[in-house]
């Protein structure tokens, strides 16, 4: 067999799965180097896959939806259209909203075994399934779990929330002494039956102070 990255990839985007099912070179498809009627077929495959995911027939590994962003933003959807005031936002599988969204506004990623399972459940014979989706990599020892990076806007939201609560507890001002603040907040937490080391509290205070400086220096 001709080895390709998609023979060993554990996960693939909806567009990659669509290209494999359509029999197109994925790299060429991503670059747009395919004829218009082939592009139409790729779009149809993507639509079918998205609708199957929305119907619960195939389970996505990750879901991102292009949705209104209260803080503003501008992103391009899957059709290449610029969407002002929107951002790609992560969704839980249990969320209902993405299940009714347009396929142009969704970015789905699937695990290869799940794509194979869906095709077999749909009645597709092995001989009709692309080789890259039939050949399953040998299972390896699971890697240590890694925390998903916190989105910048979500991090700023958390910092503002913590800052507001700290200001309420500290009488309206946060001293520029992270470890002093940490000791004060530790006392408050312990009074509520909560325990937390001073080091993470102090680091959070440092982040809050840095975010304050950043806001103060931002002319906009």
Coordinates of C-alpha atoms in Angstrom, one line a residue:
X1 CA 0.0 0.0 0.0
X2 CA 1.1 3.6 -0.6
X3 CA 1.7 5.0 2.9
X4 CA 0.3 8.4 3.6
X5 CA -0.1 10.5 6.8
X6 CA -3.7 9.5 7.0
X7 CA -2.8 5.8 7.3
X8 CA -1.4 6.6 10.8
X9 CA -3.3 9.7 11.9
X10 CA -5.5 8.9 14.9
X11 CA -7.9 11.8 14.1
X12 CA -9.0 13.5 11.0
X13 CA -11.0 16.6 10.2
X14 CA -14.3 16.4 8.4
X15 CA -12.6 17.8 5.3
X16 CA -9.9 15.1 5.4
X17 CA -12.5 12.3 5.7
X18 CA -14.5 13.8 2.9
X19 CA -11.4 13.9 0.6
X20 CA -10.6 10.3 1.4
X21 CA -14.2 9.1 0.7
X22 CA -14.3 11.1 -2.5
X23 CA -10.9 9.6 -3.6
X24 CA -9.1 12.9 -3.8
X25 CA -5.6 13.9 -2.7
X26 CA -6.2 15.6 0.6
X27 CA -3.3 18.1 0.1
X28 CA -4.6 19.1 -3.3
X29 CA -8.1 19.4 -2.0
X30 CA -7.1 21.7 0.8
X31 CA -5.1 23.9 -1.6
X32 CA -8.1 24.1 -3.9
X33 CA -6.3 22.3 -6.8
X34 CA -9.3 20.3 -7.9
X35 CA -12.0 20.9 -10.5
X36 CA -15.2 22.6 -9.6
X37 CA -17.4 19.5 -9.9
X38 CA -14.9 17.6 -7.7
X39 CA -15.1 20.4 -5.1
X40 CA -18.9 20.1 -5.2
X41 CA -18.6 16.4 -4.4
X42 CA -16.3 17.2 -1.5
X43 CA -18.7 19.7 -0.2
X44 CA -21.5 17.1 -0.5
X45 CA -19.4 14.5 1.5
X46 CA -18.8 17.1 4.2
X47 CA -22.5 17.9 4.4
X48 CA -23.4 14.2 4.7
X49 CA -20.8 13.7 7.4
X50 CA -21.9 16.8 9.4
X51 CA -25.6 15.7 9.1
X52 CA -24.7 12.2 10.3
X53 CA -22.9 13.7 13.3
X54 CA -25.8 16.0 14.1
X55 CA -28.2 13.0 13.9
X56 CA -26.0 11.0 16.3
X57 CA -24.9 8.4 13.8
X58 CA -21.2 9.3 14.1
X59 CA -19.6 10.8 17.2
X60 CA -17.2 13.7 16.7
X61 CA -14.0 13.9 18.8
X62 CA -14.1 17.7 18.8
X63 CA -16.6 20.3 17.7
X64 CA -16.1 24.0 16.9
X65 CA -18.9 26.3 15.8
X66 CA -18.7 29.7 14.2
X67 CA -21.0 31.7 16.4
X68 CA -21.5 35.3 17.5
X69 CA -18.7 36.6 19.7
X70 CA -19.7 39.3 22.3
X71 CA -16.2 40.6 22.2
X72 CA -16.2 41.0 18.4
X73 CA -14.0 39.2 15.9
X74 CA -13.9 38.2 12.3
X75 CA -13.5 34.7 11.0
X76 CA -13.9 32.9 7.7
X77 CA -16.4 30.1 7.5
X78 CA -16.0 26.9 5.6
X79 CA -17.4 28.5 2.4
X80 CA -14.7 31.2 2.5
X81 CA -17.1 33.9 3.6
X82 CA -16.0 36.5 6.1
X83 CA -18.2 36.6 9.2
X84 CA -17.9 39.8 11.3
X85 CA -18.6 39.6 15.0
X86 CA -18.1 35.9 15.1
X87 CA -15.4 33.4 16.4
X88 CA -14.8 29.7 16.3
X89 CA -16.0 28.4 19.6
X90 CA -15.6 24.9 21.2
X91 CA -18.8 23.0 21.8
X92 CA -19.6 20.1 24.0
X93 CA -21.1 17.1 22.3
X94 CA -24.2 17.4 24.5
X95 CA -24.9 21.0 23.4
X96 CA -28.0 21.3 21.2
X97 CA -27.0 24.5 19.3
X98 CA -24.3 22.9 17.0
X99 CA -26.7 20.1 16.1
X100 CA -28.8 22.7 14.2
X101 CA -25.9 24.8 12.7
X102 CA -25.0 24.9 9.0
X103 CA -22.2 22.7 7.9
X104 CA -20.4 25.9 6.7
X105 CA -20.3 27.0 10.4
X106 CA -18.9 23.7 11.9
X107 CA -15.4 22.2 12.2
X108 CA -15.6 18.6 13.3
X109 CA -12.8 16.2 14.0
X110 CA -13.3 12.4 14.1
X111 CA -11.3 9.5 15.4
X112 CA -10.5 7.1 12.6
X113 CA -12.0 4.0 14.2
X114 CA -15.3 5.9 14.6
X115 CA -15.3 6.8 10.9
X116 CA -14.8 3.2 10.0
X117 CA -17.5 2.1 12.4
X118 CA -20.0 4.6 10.9
X119 CA -19.3 3.4 7.4
X120 CA -19.7 -0.2 8.3
X121 CA -22.9 0.6 10.2
X122 CA -24.1 2.4 7.1
X123 CA -23.8 -0.8 5.1
X124 CA -20.6 0.1 3.2
X125 CA -18.5 -3.0 2.3
X126 CA -14.8 -3.1 3.3
X127 CA -13.7 -3.1 -0.4
X128 CA -15.5 0.3 -0.9
X129 CA -13.9 1.9 2.2
X130 CA -10.7 3.8 1.4
X131 CA -7.6 2.0 2.5
X132 CA -6.5 4.8 4.8
X133 CA -9.8 4.3 6.8
X134 CA -9.6 0.5 6.8
X135 CA -6.0 0.1 8.2
X136 CA -6.0 0.7 11.9
X137 CA -2.8 1.6 13.7
X138 CA -1.8 -0.8 16.4
X139 CA -2.9 0.5 19.8
X140 CA -0.1 2.0 21.9
X141 CA 0.1 2.7 25.6
X142 CA -2.1 5.8 26.3
X143 CA -0.2 9.0 26.6
X144 CA -0.4 11.0 29.8
X145 CA -3.5 13.2 29.6
X146 CA -2.9 16.8 28.7
X147 CA -5.0 19.7 29.7
X148 CA -6.6 21.5 26.8
X149 CA -5.1 25.0 26.4
X150 CA -7.4 27.7 27.8
X151 CA -8.7 30.0 25.2
X152 CA -7.3 33.6 25.6
X153 CA -10.7 35.2 25.9
X154 CA -11.9 32.5 28.4
X155 CA -8.7 33.1 30.5
X156 CA -9.4 36.8 30.5
X157 CA -13.0 36.2 31.6
X158 CA -11.8 34.0 34.5
X159 CA -9.2 36.6 35.6
X160 CA -11.8 39.4 35.6
X161 CA -14.1 37.2 37.6
X162 CA -11.4 36.4 40.2
X163 CA -10.3 40.0 40.3
X164 CA -13.9 41.2 41.0
X165 CA -14.3 38.6 43.9
X166 CA -10.8 39.5 45.3
X167 CA -11.7 43.2 45.2
X168 CA -14.9 42.5 47.1
X169 CA -13.0 40.4 49.8
X170 CA -10.1 42.8 50.1
X171 CA -12.1 46.0 50.4
X172 CA -11.8 47.3 46.9
X173 CA -8.1 47.2 46.4
X174 CA -5.5 44.4 45.5
X175 CA -2.1 45.2 47.0
X176 CA 0.9 44.9 44.6
X177 CA 2.3 42.2 46.8
X178 CA 1.1 38.8 45.4
X179 CA 2.2 36.7 48.4
X180 CA 0.7 39.1 50.9
X181 CA -2.6 38.9 49.0
X182 CA -2.3 35.1 48.8
X183 CA -2.0 34.9 52.6
X184 CA -5.1 37.1 53.0
X185 CA -7.1 35.1 50.5
X186 CA -5.9 31.8 52.1
X187 CA -7.5 32.9 55.4
X188 CA -10.8 33.7 53.7
X189 CA -10.8 30.3 51.9
X190 CA -9.9 28.4 55.1
X191 CA -12.8 30.1 56.8
X192 CA -15.1 28.5 54.1
X193 CA -13.5 25.1 54.6
X194 CA -11.4 25.4 51.4
X195 CA -7.6 24.8 51.3
X196 CA -5.3 26.1 48.6
X197 CA -1.5 26.6 48.7
X198 CA -0.2 30.2 48.6
X199 CA 1.9 29.6 45.5
X200 CA -1.0 29.1 43.0
X201 CA -2.9 32.0 44.6
X202 CA 0.1 34.3 44.3
X203 CA 0.6 33.3 40.7
X204 CA -3.0 34.1 39.9
X205 CA -2.7 37.5 41.6
X206 CA 0.4 38.2 39.5
X207 CA -1.7 37.3 36.4
X208 CA -4.4 39.7 37.5
X209 CA -2.0 42.5 38.1
X210 CA -0.4 41.9 34.7
X211 CA -3.8 41.9 33.0
X212 CA -4.6 45.2 34.7
X213 CA -1.4 46.7 33.3
X214 CA -2.2 45.4 29.9
X215 CA -5.7 46.9 30.0
X216 CA -4.3 50.2 31.3
X217 CA -1.7 50.4 28.5
X218 CA -4.2 49.4 25.7
X219 CA -5.2 52.7 23.9
X220 CA -8.3 51.0 22.6

